[in-house]
Amino acid sequence: MQSKNVLVTGATNGIGLAAGQALAALGASVAIVGRSANKTRVAAAQISAASKGATVATFVADLSSQASVRALAAEVLACHPRLDVLVNNAGAMHGTRKLTKDGIELTWAVNHLAPFLLTTLLVDRLKASAPARIITTASGAHQGARIPFEDLNAERSYRGFGRYGETKLANILFTSELARRLEGSGVTANCYHPGLVATGFNRNNGLLMDLGMTALKLVARSPQTGADTLLWLATSPDVADVSGKYFLDRE
Ligand SMILES: NC(=O)c1ccc[n+]([C@@H]2O[C@H](COP(=O)([O-])OP(=O)(O)OC[C@H]3O[C@@H](n4cnc5c(N)ncnc54)[C@H](OP(=O)(O)O)[C@@H]3O)[C@@H](O)[C@H]2O)c1
């Protein structure tokens, strides 16, 4: 991965942080996106420490805001004449319905619209850097989900985990169509399910959920194991020409 520029969203914690550390350890030039300046600085230091002091570029953006996503893309384009790998990893589940300042339901905005918009804004730079790869962290939560096209902002149909599944189904459909549109460009688009991973995920939904996630830690994977398929999709020659697929455990 020497001389490869990699941008990872949601790299302040969990799977994204583990992926950033592993990519930097492989010699990639890692840039991370976080929404808190302080957390982003701390994560950059942790990634740098994992790679004997490599410089880690940091970008601060609240991915729930489309203006912030646009500002992020402009900054990335200004700082990175090449972009070899884009990892759309940031995501969350929200037990109760909240709106972003754009008036969009929060889970949909962060998990689906943000990667959609960021990828769209960066895709020409990825094409110019080809061969390049786009990887999106999906989930297994899409199973049984259906996108409510008649109620896209979930005004009538909001259920925390159900909504999360809709956004993760959207990640997979987005990857599939993106791959089709990128055919012949030298840019691949794939997504993956990291498995059940002990991270900060679902720690924002009250004490009961927090206790539940602590109990699940007993059977959950480490963030490093959760990031394994991401790392493989970002680096391996095995998948250099594979596009439009959904992976679990490298399959
Ligand atoms: N953990 C699992 O079992 C599991 C299973 C399937 C899929 N996933 C997916 O894996 C991905 C990574 O999650 P994780 O498990 O590593 O959870 P995590 O530890 O909570 O990490 C989520 C990351 O997303 C960032 N993020 C959330 N909202 C954001 C916003 N509005 N703007 C910018 N960044 C934002 C978080 O930033 P802060 O640090 O500021 O909160 C954090 O860096 C997510 O897409 C999740 O849906 C996780």
XYZ file of N, CA and C and ligand atoms in Angstrom:
801
model
N 0.826 -1.220 0.000
C 0.000 0.000 0.000
C 0.861 1.272 0.000
N 2.176 1.103 -0.125
C 3.058 2.280 -0.178
C 2.578 3.217 -1.288
N 2.539 4.491 -0.974
C 2.140 5.553 -1.906
C 0.662 5.519 -2.316
N -0.149 4.733 -1.603
C -1.599 4.731 -1.859
C -2.283 5.680 -0.876
N -3.135 6.536 -1.397
C -3.900 7.445 -0.542
C -5.260 6.846 -0.244
N -5.551 6.728 1.048
C -6.791 6.088 1.485
C -7.547 7.059 2.394
N -8.835 7.230 2.121
C -9.677 8.090 2.968
C -10.701 7.212 3.677
N -10.759 7.306 5.011
C -11.670 6.466 5.802
C -12.591 7.355 6.628
N -13.904 7.182 6.460
C -14.839 7.915 7.326
C -15.153 7.056 8.551
N -15.585 7.724 9.616
C -15.908 6.983 10.839
C -14.682 6.299 11.408
N -13.547 6.995 11.351
C -12.289 6.378 11.785
C -11.892 6.791 13.198
N -12.811 7.414 13.926
C -12.464 7.820 15.293
C -12.702 6.691 16.287
N -13.310 5.614 15.832
C -13.648 4.534 16.765
C -13.875 3.237 15.993
N -13.907 2.139 16.720
C -14.392 0.869 16.195
C -13.692 0.377 14.934
N -14.512 -0.054 13.980
C -14.004 -0.699 12.766
C -13.143 0.265 11.938
N -13.590 1.517 11.830
C -12.845 2.494 11.034
C -11.473 2.788 11.621
N -11.406 2.872 12.930
C -10.109 3.120 13.587
C -9.182 1.922 13.384
N -9.724 0.725 13.573
C -8.902 -0.485 13.376
C -8.419 -0.572 11.929
N -9.300 -0.221 10.992
C -8.916 -0.261 9.572
C -7.833 0.776 9.285
N -7.997 1.968 9.833
C -6.990 3.019 9.636
C -5.630 2.575 10.142
N -5.634 1.938 11.309
C -4.358 1.476 11.881
C -3.719 0.408 10.999
N -4.541 -0.537 10.540
C -4.003 -1.635 9.724
C -3.499 -1.114 8.373
N -4.245 -0.188 7.775
C -3.838 0.358 6.468
C -2.540 1.154 6.604
N -2.428 1.927 7.673
C -1.201 2.708 7.890
C -0.026 1.767 8.138
N -0.289 0.682 8.884
C 0.787 -0.281 9.152
C 1.270 -0.931 7.858
N 0.386 -1.022 6.854
C 0.781 -1.587 5.552
C 1.473 -0.548 4.667
N 1.596 0.681 5.169
C 2.334 1.704 4.425
C 1.454 2.687 3.683
N 0.124 2.531 3.779
C -0.765 3.475 3.076
C -0.674 4.852 3.721
N -0.933 5.841 2.908
C -1.031 7.201 3.414
C -2.505 7.402 3.788
N -2.777 7.424 5.095
C -4.162 7.381 5.570
C -4.661 8.773 5.923
N -5.869 9.076 5.458
C -6.565 10.301 5.851
C -7.869 9.867 6.507
N -8.215 10.509 7.611
C -9.431 10.084 8.319
C -10.413 11.243 8.455
N -11.673 10.844 8.570
C -12.741 11.821 8.771
C -13.410 11.531 10.107
N -13.572 12.570 10.933
C -14.309 12.431 12.188
C -15.169 13.673 12.369
N -16.149 13.571 13.262
C -17.009 14.756 13.427
C -16.568 15.631 14.596
N -15.729 15.076 15.493
C -15.207 15.875 16.606
C -13.722 16.093 16.361
N -13.306 17.366 16.409
C -11.897 17.688 16.123
C -10.986 16.961 17.099
N -11.403 16.936 18.357
C -10.553 16.332 19.383
C -10.418 14.818 19.174
N -11.574 14.141 18.983
C -11.536 12.689 18.764
C -10.745 12.347 17.503
N -10.867 13.192 16.493
C -10.177 12.930 15.223
C -8.654 13.030 15.425
N -8.254 14.033 16.230
C -6.818 14.186 16.539
C -6.292 12.976 17.301
N -7.062 12.536 18.294
C -6.637 11.378 19.102
C -6.536 10.126 18.216
N -7.544 9.928 17.343
C -7.532 8.756 16.452
C -6.331 8.815 15.514
N -6.033 10.009 15.002
C -4.879 10.145 14.097
C -3.594 9.742 14.821
N -3.489 10.126 16.100
C -2.299 9.768 16.872
C -2.230 8.256 17.066
N -3.399 7.620 17.294
C -3.428 6.159 17.474
C -3.035 5.448 16.176
N -3.486 5.983 15.050
C -3.148 5.376 13.752
C -1.662 5.580 13.462
N -1.185 6.772 13.767
C 0.228 7.073 13.550
C 1.105 6.140 14.390
N 0.680 5.918 15.649
C 1.456 5.046 16.544
C 1.513 3.618 16.005
N 0.455 3.209 15.287
C 0.414 1.844 14.746
C 1.326 1.697 13.533
N 1.852 2.802 13.036
C 2.645 2.731 11.804
C 3.974 3.453 11.971
N 4.517 3.352 13.163
C 5.832 3.949 13.476
C 5.901 5.412 13.100
N 4.807 6.141 13.389
C 4.868 7.600 13.268
C 4.497 8.189 11.925
N 3.804 7.412 11.075
C 3.397 7.963 9.768
C 2.468 9.163 9.985
N 2.516 10.099 9.038
C 1.619 11.255 9.127
C 0.211 10.814 8.717
N -0.765 11.226 9.499
C -2.161 10.891 9.190
C -2.912 12.200 8.976
N -3.480 12.366 7.800
C -4.237 13.596 7.525
C -5.608 13.497 8.190
N -6.098 14.617 8.682
C -7.402 14.601 9.359
C -8.360 15.604 8.721
N -9.606 15.187 8.637
C -10.679 16.064 8.157
C -11.812 15.989 9.173
N -12.377 17.149 9.492
C -13.490 17.161 10.442
C -14.769 17.485 9.673
N -15.746 16.596 9.786
C -17.019 16.814 9.080
C -18.130 16.086 9.801
N -19.254 16.748 9.930
C -20.452 16.087 10.447
C -21.212 15.550 9.236
N -21.182 14.245 9.078
C -21.741 13.643 7.867
C -23.265 13.684 7.828
N -23.882 14.165 8.911
C -25.347 14.323 8.871
C -25.741 15.592 8.113
N -24.756 16.453 7.859
C -25.028 17.721 7.174
C -24.492 17.674 5.741
N -25.349 17.928 4.770
C -24.881 17.866 3.377
C -23.904 18.987 3.072
N -24.050 20.141 3.742
C -23.079 21.228 3.545
C -21.712 20.780 4.054
N -21.720 20.052 5.162
C -20.459 19.572 5.732
C -19.818 18.515 4.824
N -20.640 17.639 4.234
C -20.109 16.631 3.299
C -19.498 17.337 2.079
N -20.181 18.360 1.599
C -19.661 19.103 0.430
C -18.344 19.804 0.770
N -18.275 20.394 1.971
C -17.038 21.076 2.393
C -15.911 20.056 2.547
N -16.262 18.882 3.086
C -15.268 17.806 3.235
C -14.710 17.413 1.866
N -15.594 17.175 0.914
C -15.148 16.750 -0.422
C -14.241 17.822 -1.045
N -14.605 19.080 -0.866
C -13.783 20.158 -1.439
C -12.397 20.158 -0.814
N -12.343 19.932 0.503
C -11.042 19.898 1.201
C -10.211 18.713 0.728
N -10.877 17.552 0.600
C -10.153 16.348 0.159
C -9.592 16.572 -1.245
N -10.412 17.136 -2.129
C -9.955 17.371 -3.511
C -8.782 18.347 -3.531
N -8.811 19.325 -2.626
C -7.719 20.314 -2.586
C -6.432 19.701 -2.041
N -6.571 18.752 -1.104
C -5.374 18.201 -0.426
C -4.816 16.952 -1.090
N -5.679 16.227 -1.843
C -5.238 14.926 -2.363
C -5.370 14.862 -3.885
N -4.298 15.152 -4.583
C -4.333 15.047 -6.042
C -4.619 13.623 -6.505
N -4.354 12.642 -5.630
C -4.693 11.236 -5.931
C -5.544 10.692 -4.795
N -6.501 9.848 -5.142
C -7.263 9.125 -4.117
C -7.433 7.698 -4.622
N -6.781 6.773 -3.924
C -6.765 5.383 -4.398
C -7.877 4.535 -3.784
N -8.216 4.834 -2.533
C -9.263 4.056 -1.864
C -10.136 4.999 -1.039
N -11.446 4.882 -1.227
C -12.416 5.612 -0.392
C -13.176 4.577 0.431
N -13.133 4.729 1.745
C -13.869 3.816 2.622
C -14.999 4.586 3.300
N -16.229 4.300 2.879
C -17.427 4.884 3.500
C -17.810 3.974 4.657
N -17.370 4.341 5.847
C -17.584 3.437 6.989
C -18.454 4.029 8.089
N -18.491 5.353 8.210
C -19.241 5.966 9.321
C -20.694 5.530 9.278
N -21.259 5.277 10.441
C -22.666 4.891 10.487
C -23.117 4.733 11.913
N -24.416 4.731 12.093
C -24.965 4.593 13.442
C -26.421 4.165 13.350
N -26.938 3.712 14.504
C -28.360 3.406 14.616
C -28.940 4.340 15.673
N -30.156 4.792 15.454
C -30.789 5.696 16.416
C -32.141 5.125 16.816
N -32.297 4.889 18.121
C -33.527 4.285 18.630
C -34.749 5.160 18.392
N -34.547 6.469 18.438
C -35.684 7.368 18.200
C -35.407 8.240 16.976
N -36.481 8.672 16.336
C -36.354 9.443 15.098
C -35.865 10.856 15.392
N -34.822 11.274 14.688
C -34.319 12.641 14.811
C -34.127 13.190 13.407
N -34.205 14.511 13.291
C -33.990 15.135 11.992
C -32.649 15.861 11.971
N -32.002 15.870 10.826
C -30.771 16.652 10.668
C -31.154 18.108 10.402
N -30.129 18.965 10.339
C -30.476 20.361 10.063
C -30.966 20.556 8.624
N -30.761 19.542 7.778
C -31.341 19.592 6.427
C -32.782 19.084 6.411
N -33.283 18.655 7.595
C -34.658 18.153 7.672
C -34.789 16.704 7.227
N -33.655 15.986 7.230
C -33.672 14.581 6.789
C -33.518 13.680 8.010
N -34.217 12.553 7.978
C -34.108 11.617 9.108
C -32.632 11.219 9.255
N -32.146 11.268 10.508
C -30.707 11.200 10.791
C -30.019 9.913 10.306
N -30.633 8.761 10.545
C -29.962 7.491 10.173
C -29.784 7.406 8.657
N -30.827 7.808 7.952
C -30.792 7.802 6.480
C -29.727 8.789 5.979
N -29.670 9.956 6.626
C -28.728 10.999 6.209
C -27.278 10.542 6.375
N -26.969 9.962 7.535
C -25.563 9.598 7.812
C -25.171 8.300 7.108
N -26.054 7.291 7.201
C -25.661 5.964 6.707
C -25.756 5.839 5.189
N -26.720 6.529 4.590
C -26.878 6.365 3.135
C -26.566 7.638 2.341
N -27.221 8.754 2.683
C -27.038 9.936 1.833
C -25.604 10.467 1.896
N -24.969 10.387 3.070
C -23.594 10.907 3.177
C -22.615 10.128 2.288
N -22.589 8.776 2.377
C -21.682 8.072 1.458
C -22.043 8.281 -0.007
N -23.355 8.373 -0.280
C -23.791 8.615 -1.670
C -23.218 9.944 -2.162
N -23.401 10.997 -1.360
C -22.960 12.332 -1.783
C -21.425 12.431 -1.816
N -20.784 11.913 -0.784
C -19.311 12.004 -0.740
C -18.694 11.258 -1.927
N -19.205 10.059 -2.196
C -18.675 9.277 -3.323
C -18.903 10.021 -4.639
N -20.093 10.574 -4.791
C -20.413 11.294 -6.035
C -19.459 12.477 -6.235
N -19.151 13.158 -5.143
C -18.286 14.343 -5.238
C -16.819 13.969 -5.472
N -16.449 12.740 -5.061
C -15.038 12.338 -5.190
C -14.783 11.391 -6.360
N -15.847 10.985 -7.054
C -15.677 9.880 -8.003
C -14.759 10.243 -9.179
N -14.762 11.498 -9.594
C -13.871 11.853 -10.711
C -12.405 11.759 -10.292
N -12.135 12.115 -9.029
C -10.752 11.994 -8.533
C -10.348 10.525 -8.432
N -11.293 9.669 -8.027
C -11.009 8.234 -7.963
C -10.762 7.686 -9.367
N -11.572 8.116 -10.329
C -11.390 7.662 -11.725
C -10.024 8.102 -12.247
N -9.647 9.331 -11.922
C -8.358 9.839 -12.396
C -7.196 9.120 -11.722
N -7.467 8.472 -10.599
C -6.421 7.755 -9.851
C -6.445 6.256 -10.148
N -7.319 5.813 -11.037
C -7.524 4.380 -11.278
C -6.198 3.662 -11.548
N -6.063 2.399 -11.063
C -7.084 1.607 -10.394
C -7.383 2.119 -8.982
N -8.660 2.224 -8.678
C -9.067 2.731 -7.369
C -10.247 1.902 -6.862
N -10.490 2.024 -5.573
C -11.524 1.176 -4.957
C -12.410 1.994 -4.021
N -13.699 1.683 -4.046
C -14.647 2.291 -3.111
C -15.233 1.155 -2.281
N -15.153 1.309 -0.972
C -15.654 0.256 -0.080
C -16.639 0.887 0.898
N -17.788 0.275 1.034
C -18.807 0.793 1.951
C -19.116 -0.263 3.002
N -19.125 0.164 4.256
C -19.467 -0.761 5.336
C -20.978 -0.907 5.397
N -21.454 -2.060 4.976
C -22.886 -2.356 5.048
C -23.129 -3.111 6.353
N -23.920 -4.135 6.331
C -24.287 -4.864 7.549
C -25.019 -6.112 7.118
N -25.465 -6.904 8.114
C -26.382 -7.997 7.802
C -27.813 -7.556 8.079
N -27.949 -6.313 8.572
C -29.259 -5.819 9.021
C -30.209 -5.499 7.871
N -29.717 -5.618 6.622
C -30.599 -5.366 5.472
C -31.587 -6.498 5.269
N -31.280 -7.661 5.887
C -32.131 -8.827 5.621
C -33.541 -8.561 6.135
N -34.500 -8.710 5.261
C -35.893 -8.457 5.631
C -36.286 -6.994 5.501
N -35.307 -6.123 5.213
C -35.643 -4.694 5.108
C -36.201 -4.386 3.724
N -36.950 -3.304 3.666
C -37.550 -2.834 2.415
C -37.494 -1.327 2.496
N -37.061 -0.665 1.437
C -36.955 0.795 1.510
C -38.339 1.409 1.326
N -38.788 2.249 2.276
C -40.144 2.799 2.197
C -40.185 4.010 1.263
N -40.217 3.738 -0.034
C -40.171 4.839 -1.007
C -41.365 5.792 -0.845
N -42.451 5.267 -0.262
C -43.627 6.121 -0.068
C -43.488 6.946 1.223
N -42.442 6.673 2.009
C -42.249 7.378 3.291
C -40.739 7.459 3.557
N -40.016 8.057 2.592
C -38.548 8.010 2.633
C -37.952 8.663 3.877
N -38.658 9.637 4.431
C -38.121 10.312 5.616
C -38.635 9.662 6.905
N -39.239 8.493 6.756
C -39.707 7.681 7.893
C -40.591 8.454 8.868
N -41.484 9.254 8.327
C -42.391 9.990 9.221
C -43.408 9.050 9.857
N -43.814 8.020 9.098
C -44.843 7.124 9.616
C -44.274 5.755 9.997
N -43.108 5.430 9.431
C -42.670 4.036 9.533
C -41.425 3.848 10.408
N -41.072 4.811 11.277
C -39.782 4.716 11.969
C -39.764 3.655 13.067
N -38.825 2.727 12.942
C -38.469 1.817 14.042
C -36.950 1.750 13.996
N -36.291 1.936 15.135
C -34.825 2.117 15.162
C -34.063 1.093 14.340
N -34.211 -0.214 14.690
C -33.417 -1.218 14.000
C -33.912 -1.412 12.572
N -35.238 -1.295 12.387
C -35.798 -1.433 11.038
C -35.257 -0.338 10.118
N -35.213 0.865 10.629
C -34.700 1.980 9.824
C -33.226 1.757 9.494
N -32.484 1.302 10.486
C -31.065 1.011 10.265
C -30.918 0.003 9.114
N -31.743 -1.041 9.138
C -31.698 -2.047 8.075
C -31.999 -1.454 6.708
N -32.931 -0.495 6.677
C -33.247 0.171 5.392
C -32.012 0.901 4.857
N -31.294 1.565 5.764
C -30.112 2.328 5.305
C -29.009 1.385 4.833
N -28.940 0.210 5.474
C -27.890 -0.730 5.093
C -28.254 -1.450 3.778
N -29.561 -1.635 3.557
C -30.004 -2.131 2.245
C -29.645 -1.084 1.180
N -29.837 0.182 1.518
C -29.501 1.257 0.575
C -28.000 1.244 0.261
N -27.154 0.939 1.253
C -25.709 0.837 1.007
C -25.406 -0.226 -0.055
N -26.121 -1.346 0.051
C -25.861 -2.460 -0.869
C -26.363 -2.116 -2.278
N -27.568 -1.549 -2.354
C -28.119 -1.176 -3.667
C -27.265 -0.090 -4.320
N -26.800 0.849 -3.495
C -25.927 1.918 -3.985
C -24.644 1.320 -4.576
N -24.053 0.379 -3.844
C -22.816 -0.261 -4.305
C -23.034 -0.961 -5.641
N -24.163 -1.652 -5.739
C -24.454 -2.414 -6.940
C -24.591 -1.492 -8.167
N -25.370 -0.427 -8.002
C -25.584 0.488 -9.127
C -24.323 1.306 -9.423
N -23.603 1.675 -8.366
C -22.348 2.422 -8.559
C -21.372 1.581 -9.393
N -21.264 0.299 -9.037
C -20.358 -0.589 -9.773
C -20.753 -0.643 -11.247
N -22.083 -0.693 -11.503
C -22.548 -0.751 -12.894
C -22.137 0.520 -13.632
N -22.313 1.661 -12.967
C -21.973 2.931 -13.629
C -20.466 3.120 -13.794
N -19.688 2.408 -12.953
C -18.227 2.562 -13.011
C -17.549 1.526 -13.910
N -18.350 0.665 -14.520
C -17.777 -0.381 -15.377
C -16.816 0.222 -16.393
N -15.622 -0.358 -16.495
C -14.644 0.104 -17.482
C -13.825 1.296 -17.025
N -14.116 1.821 -15.842
C -13.403 3.028 -15.375
C -12.149 2.698 -14.587
N -12.004 1.414 -14.186
C -10.864 1.056 -13.335
C -11.137 1.310 -11.855
N -12.353 1.742 -11.544
C -12.726 1.958 -10.137
C -13.746 0.886 -9.760
N -13.468 0.162 -8.677
C -14.411 -0.857 -8.217
C -15.209 -0.327 -7.023
N -16.376 -0.907 -6.813
C -17.211 -0.546 -5.659
C -17.729 -1.825 -5.034
N -17.407 -2.045 -3.777
C -17.882 -3.219 -3.061
C -18.316 -2.834 -1.653
N -19.116 -3.688 -1.049
C -19.507 -3.450 0.342
C -19.364 -4.759 1.112
N -19.472 -4.656 2.411
C -19.261 -5.862 3.220
C -19.993 -5.738 4.550
N -20.221 -6.894 5.157
C -20.775 -6.986 6.519
C -19.616 -7.363 7.448
N -19.361 -6.552 8.461
C -18.215 -6.854 9.338
C -18.501 -7.930 10.378
N -19.755 -8.428 10.463
C -20.135 -9.333 11.550
C -20.555 -8.516 12.757
N -20.837 -9.192 13.847
C -21.164 -8.489 15.100
C -19.838 -8.103 15.762
N -19.633 -6.800 15.908
C -18.315 -6.311 16.345
C -18.471 -5.449 17.597
N -17.598 -5.655 18.563
C -17.631 -4.869 19.810
C -17.015 -3.498 19.550
N -17.866 -2.504 19.375
C -17.412 -1.142 19.061
C -18.279 -0.166 19.856
N -18.330 1.066 19.405
C -19.220 2.044 20.039
C -20.639 1.952 19.485
N -20.860 1.034 18.552
C -22.160 0.909 17.882
C -23.281 0.647 18.891
N -24.392 1.371 18.737
C -25.600 1.205 19.567
C -25.347 1.534 21.042
N -24.327 2.327 21.312
C -24.070 2.774 22.689
C -24.755 4.116 22.938
N -25.450 4.608 21.931
C -26.079 5.934 22.002
C -27.587 5.841 22.238
N -28.061 4.662 22.592
C -29.512 4.469 22.661
C -30.016 4.100 24.053
N -29.372 4.679 25.085
C -29.877 4.490 26.450
C -29.185 3.351 27.175
N -29.448 3.289 28.467
C -28.756 2.360 29.367
C -29.007 0.897 29.011
N -30.264 0.590 28.662
C -30.617 -0.803 28.384
C -29.826 -1.335 27.180
N -29.794 -0.529 26.123
C -29.049 -0.927 24.910
C -27.554 -1.021 25.231
N -27.085 -0.076 26.054
C -25.670 -0.058 26.425
C -25.315 -1.356 27.163
N -26.196 -1.750 28.103
C -25.961 -2.998 28.847
C -26.017 -4.194 27.896
N -26.971 -4.140 26.958
C -27.110 -5.216 25.977
C -25.833 -5.351 25.139
N -25.277 -4.218 24.717
C -24.062 -4.260 23.895
C -22.881 -4.780 24.716
N -22.873 -4.450 26.019
C -21.800 -4.959 26.888
C -21.911 -6.480 26.982
N -23.146 -6.987 27.120
C -23.336 -8.443 27.185
C -22.913 -9.089 25.862
N -23.263 -8.440 24.751
C -22.938 -9.011 23.430
C -21.432 -9.057 23.168
N -20.690 -8.251 23.932
C -19.225 -8.241 23.765
C -18.633 -9.641 23.921
N -19.332 -10.468 24.726
C -18.850 -11.829 24.979
C -18.783 -12.644 23.696
N -19.713 -12.344 22.756
C -19.738 -13.136 21.514
C -19.305 -12.314 20.298
N -19.078 -11.011 20.501
C -18.754 -10.146 19.355
C -17.284 -10.269 18.960
N -17.021 -9.854 17.726
C -15.643 -9.832 17.231
C -14.916 -8.584 17.713
N -13.620 -8.617 17.650
C -12.828 -7.413 17.937
C -12.950 -6.476 16.728
N -12.716 -5.183 16.919
C -12.724 -4.266 15.766
C -11.709 -4.687 14.694
N -10.590 -5.276 15.113
C -9.574 -5.712 14.144
C -10.140 -6.829 13.261
N -10.823 -7.791 13.872
C -11.432 -8.878 13.081
C -12.564 -8.322 12.220
N -13.337 -7.382 12.786
C -14.425 -6.767 12.015
C -13.910 -6.020 10.798
N -12.694 -5.497 10.904
C -12.122 -4.708 9.797
C -11.404 -5.582 8.776
N -11.321 -6.895 9.026
C -10.500 -7.738 8.158
C -10.971 -7.725 6.697
N -12.278 -7.865 6.473
C -12.764 -7.909 5.081
C -12.592 -6.550 4.412
N -12.785 -5.492 5.184
C -12.547 -4.133 4.654
C -11.096 -4.013 4.163
N -10.194 -4.462 5.020
C -8.764 -4.358 4.703
C -8.434 -5.158 3.439
N -9.014 -6.341 3.359
C -8.798 -7.219 2.203
C -9.355 -6.562 0.935
N -10.572 -5.979 1.046
C -11.159 -5.308 -0.130
C -10.320 -4.104 -0.557
N -9.681 -3.470 0.406
C -8.893 -2.264 0.109
C -7.526 -2.586 -0.478
N -7.028 -3.797 -0.196
C -5.619 -4.048 -0.508
C -5.346 -5.245 -1.410
N -6.241 -6.240 -1.399
C -5.849 -7.513 -2.003
C -5.946 -7.530 -3.526
N -4.942 -8.114 -4.183
C -5.043 -8.322 -5.634
C -6.174 -9.287 -5.981
N -6.597 -10.128 -5.013
C -7.683 -11.100 -5.271
C -8.956 -10.402 -5.751
N -9.175 -9.169 -5.292
C -10.430 -8.484 -5.621
C -10.197 -7.231 -6.483
N -9.023 -7.193 -7.119
C -8.703 -6.003 -7.924
C -9.749 -5.762 -9.011
N -10.302 -6.847 -9.557
C -11.256 -6.688 -10.659
C -12.683 -7.060 -10.275
N -12.935 -7.202 -8.988
C -14.281 -7.575 -8.528
C -15.022 -6.312 -8.145
N -16.258 -6.187 -8.597
C -17.002 -4.959 -8.303
C -18.482 -5.257 -8.170
N -19.161 -4.476 -7.343
C -20.611 -4.591 -7.200
C -21.045 -5.721 -6.282
N -20.134 -6.184 -5.436
C -20.450 -7.352 -4.599
C -20.566 -6.971 -3.124
N -21.215 -7.888 -2.404
C -21.402 -7.779 -0.947
C -20.641 -8.936 -0.312
N -19.770 -8.636 0.631
C -18.911 -9.668 1.217
C -19.164 -9.857 2.702
N -18.967 -11.077 3.142
C -18.880 -11.387 4.567
C -17.698 -12.337 4.702
N -16.781 -12.017 5.597
C -15.611 -12.867 5.824
C -14.901 -13.235 4.516
N -14.635 -12.220 3.712
C -13.877 -12.349 2.454
C -14.600 -13.212 1.415
N -15.871 -13.490 1.628
C -16.619 -14.279 0.612
C -17.817 -13.494 0.147
N -20.491 -3.027 15.246
C -21.225 -3.881 14.555
O -21.595 -4.977 15.041
C -21.602 -3.566 13.135
C -22.260 -4.568 12.384
C -22.601 -4.272 11.059
C -22.278 -3.056 10.508
N -21.651 -2.102 11.263
C -21.322 -0.823 10.626
O -19.950 -0.555 10.827
C -19.709 0.838 10.646
C -18.774 1.333 11.731
O -19.431 1.233 12.980
P -18.712 0.706 14.312
O -19.338 -0.605 14.643
O -17.235 0.799 14.219
O -19.327 1.753 15.374
P -18.653 2.987 16.151
O -17.557 2.499 17.017
O -19.795 3.679 16.807
O -18.047 3.872 14.997
C -18.892 4.648 14.167
C -18.093 5.754 13.538
O -18.978 6.558 12.741
C -18.820 7.924 13.133
N -20.026 8.729 12.932
C -21.275 8.471 13.383
N -22.090 9.489 13.055
C -21.341 10.401 12.381
C -21.593 11.675 11.805
N -22.803 12.244 11.857
N -20.575 12.336 11.179
C -19.342 11.796 11.155
N -19.033 10.600 11.689
C -20.024 9.917 12.305
C -18.472 7.832 14.609
O -17.939 9.052 15.066
P -17.890 9.423 16.637
O -16.666 8.722 17.165
O -17.790 10.889 16.658
O -19.168 8.891 17.252
C -17.474 6.676 14.591
O -16.219 7.094 14.136
C -21.087 1.496 10.645
O -21.436 1.820 9.318
C -22.004 0.413 11.180
O -23.322 0.556 10.683
C -21.297 -2.334 12.564
